[in-house]
Amino acid sequence: MKRVMLYLWQLPQNLVGLIAFNMLGAEPAPIDKGVFLHRKSFFSSVSLGKFIILNEYQYNGKTLRHERGHQKQS
């Protein structure tokens, strides 16, 4: 039941995350499941539902921890 409620709660963010993932041409990162890297320099990192999309040129462990915090908040 908890997973269903979480899925419904995060549905709008997951849809936007999926759209951003496709528009940015992000690729799965070898660092962790649910983390994706992109090369578009005009776009920073973002956490949308279960998606964490990191700019590969700005990526570091601090950025990933920051975005994980946003993921937990959602």
mmCIF file of C-alpha atoms in Angstrom:
data_model
loop_
_atom_site.group_PDB
_atom_site.id
_atom_site.type_symbol
_atom_site.label_atom_id
_atom_site.label_comp_id
_atom_site.label_asym_id
_atom_site.label_seq_id
_atom_site.Cartn_x
_atom_site.Cartn_y
_atom_site.Cartn_z
ATOM 1 C CA MET A 1 0.000 0.000 0.000
ATOM 2 C CA LYS A 2 2.870 2.377 0.837
ATOM 3 C CA ARG A 3 4.432 1.907 -2.623
ATOM 4 C CA VAL A 4 1.110 2.625 -4.345
ATOM 5 C CA MET A 5 0.634 5.816 -2.334
ATOM 6 C CA LEU A 6 4.216 6.922 -3.057
ATOM 7 C CA TYR A 7 3.731 6.181 -6.760
ATOM 8 C CA LEU A 8 0.547 8.273 -6.878
ATOM 9 C CA TRP A 9 2.128 11.084 -4.856
ATOM 10 C CA GLN A 10 5.175 11.264 -7.125
ATOM 11 C CA LEU A 11 3.320 10.669 -10.410
ATOM 12 C CA PRO A 12 3.421 14.314 -11.619
ATOM 13 C CA GLN A 13 7.140 14.604 -10.806
ATOM 14 C CA ASN A 14 7.914 11.235 -12.401
ATOM 15 C CA LEU A 15 6.149 12.290 -15.608
ATOM 16 C CA VAL A 16 8.104 15.556 -15.767
ATOM 17 C CA GLY A 17 11.297 13.625 -14.954
ATOM 18 C CA LEU A 18 10.623 11.202 -17.792
ATOM 19 C CA ILE A 19 10.068 14.092 -20.203
ATOM 20 C CA ALA A 20 13.277 15.825 -19.039
ATOM 21 C CA PHE A 21 15.172 12.531 -19.337
ATOM 22 C CA ASN A 22 14.083 12.169 -22.964
ATOM 23 C CA MET A 23 14.561 15.836 -23.924
ATOM 24 C CA LEU A 24 18.084 15.971 -22.493
ATOM 25 C CA GLY A 25 19.138 12.651 -23.959
ATOM 26 C CA ALA A 26 20.322 11.549 -20.529
ATOM 27 C CA GLU A 27 21.992 8.184 -20.071
ATOM 28 C CA PRO A 28 22.018 5.871 -17.046
ATOM 29 C CA ALA A 29 25.008 6.587 -14.843
ATOM 30 C CA PRO A 30 27.256 3.813 -13.613
ATOM 31 C CA ILE A 31 27.199 5.388 -10.138
ATOM 32 C CA ASP A 32 23.726 4.321 -9.042
ATOM 33 C CA LYS A 33 20.324 3.061 -10.183
ATOM 34 C CA GLY A 34 17.921 5.910 -10.927
ATOM 35 C CA VAL A 35 20.711 8.402 -11.603
ATOM 36 C CA PHE A 36 21.209 9.720 -15.121
ATOM 37 C CA LEU A 37 23.866 11.948 -16.671
ATOM 38 C CA HIS A 38 23.419 14.490 -19.455
ATOM 39 C CA ARG A 39 25.822 16.692 -21.411
ATOM 40 C CA LYS A 40 23.683 19.789 -21.985
ATOM 41 C CA SER A 41 25.750 22.553 -20.402
ATOM 42 C CA PHE A 42 22.839 25.015 -20.071
ATOM 43 C CA PHE A 43 20.956 22.714 -17.708
ATOM 44 C CA SER A 44 22.102 21.949 -14.183
ATOM 45 C CA SER A 45 21.106 18.970 -12.044
ATOM 46 C CA VAL A 46 17.557 18.154 -10.970
ATOM 47 C CA SER A 47 15.634 15.618 -8.916
ATOM 48 C CA LEU A 48 12.118 14.816 -10.114
ATOM 49 C CA GLY A 49 10.376 11.941 -8.341
ATOM 50 C CA LYS A 50 12.503 8.852 -8.788
ATOM 51 C CA PHE A 51 14.680 10.521 -11.456
ATOM 52 C CA ILE A 52 17.941 12.261 -10.598
ATOM 53 C CA ILE A 53 19.421 13.911 -13.679
ATOM 54 C CA LEU A 54 22.935 15.260 -13.214
ATOM 55 C CA ASN A 55 24.968 17.455 -15.526
ATOM 56 C CA GLU A 56 28.007 15.277 -16.159
ATOM 57 C CA TYR A 57 30.342 18.295 -16.209
ATOM 58 C CA GLN A 58 29.139 19.554 -12.815
ATOM 59 C CA TYR A 59 28.723 16.177 -11.154
ATOM 60 C CA ASN A 60 30.372 15.411 -7.833
ATOM 61 C CA GLY A 61 29.420 13.482 -4.708
ATOM 62 C CA LYS A 62 28.114 16.617 -2.998
ATOM 63 C CA THR A 63 25.708 17.303 -5.858
ATOM 64 C CA LEU A 64 24.417 13.713 -5.770
ATOM 65 C CA ARG A 65 23.823 13.897 -1.988
ATOM 66 C CA HIS A 66 22.021 17.211 -2.458
ATOM 67 C CA GLU A 67 19.719 15.790 -5.141
ATOM 68 C CA ARG A 68 19.109 12.622 -3.053
ATOM 69 C CA GLY A 69 17.852 14.940 -0.303
ATOM 70 C CA HIS A 70 15.333 16.454 -2.720
ATOM 71 C CA GLN A 71 14.306 12.960 -3.787
ATOM 72 C CA LYS A 72 13.570 12.039 -0.163
ATOM 73 C CA GLN A 73 11.628 15.286 0.327
ATOM 74 C CA SER A 74 9.338 14.390 -2.539
#
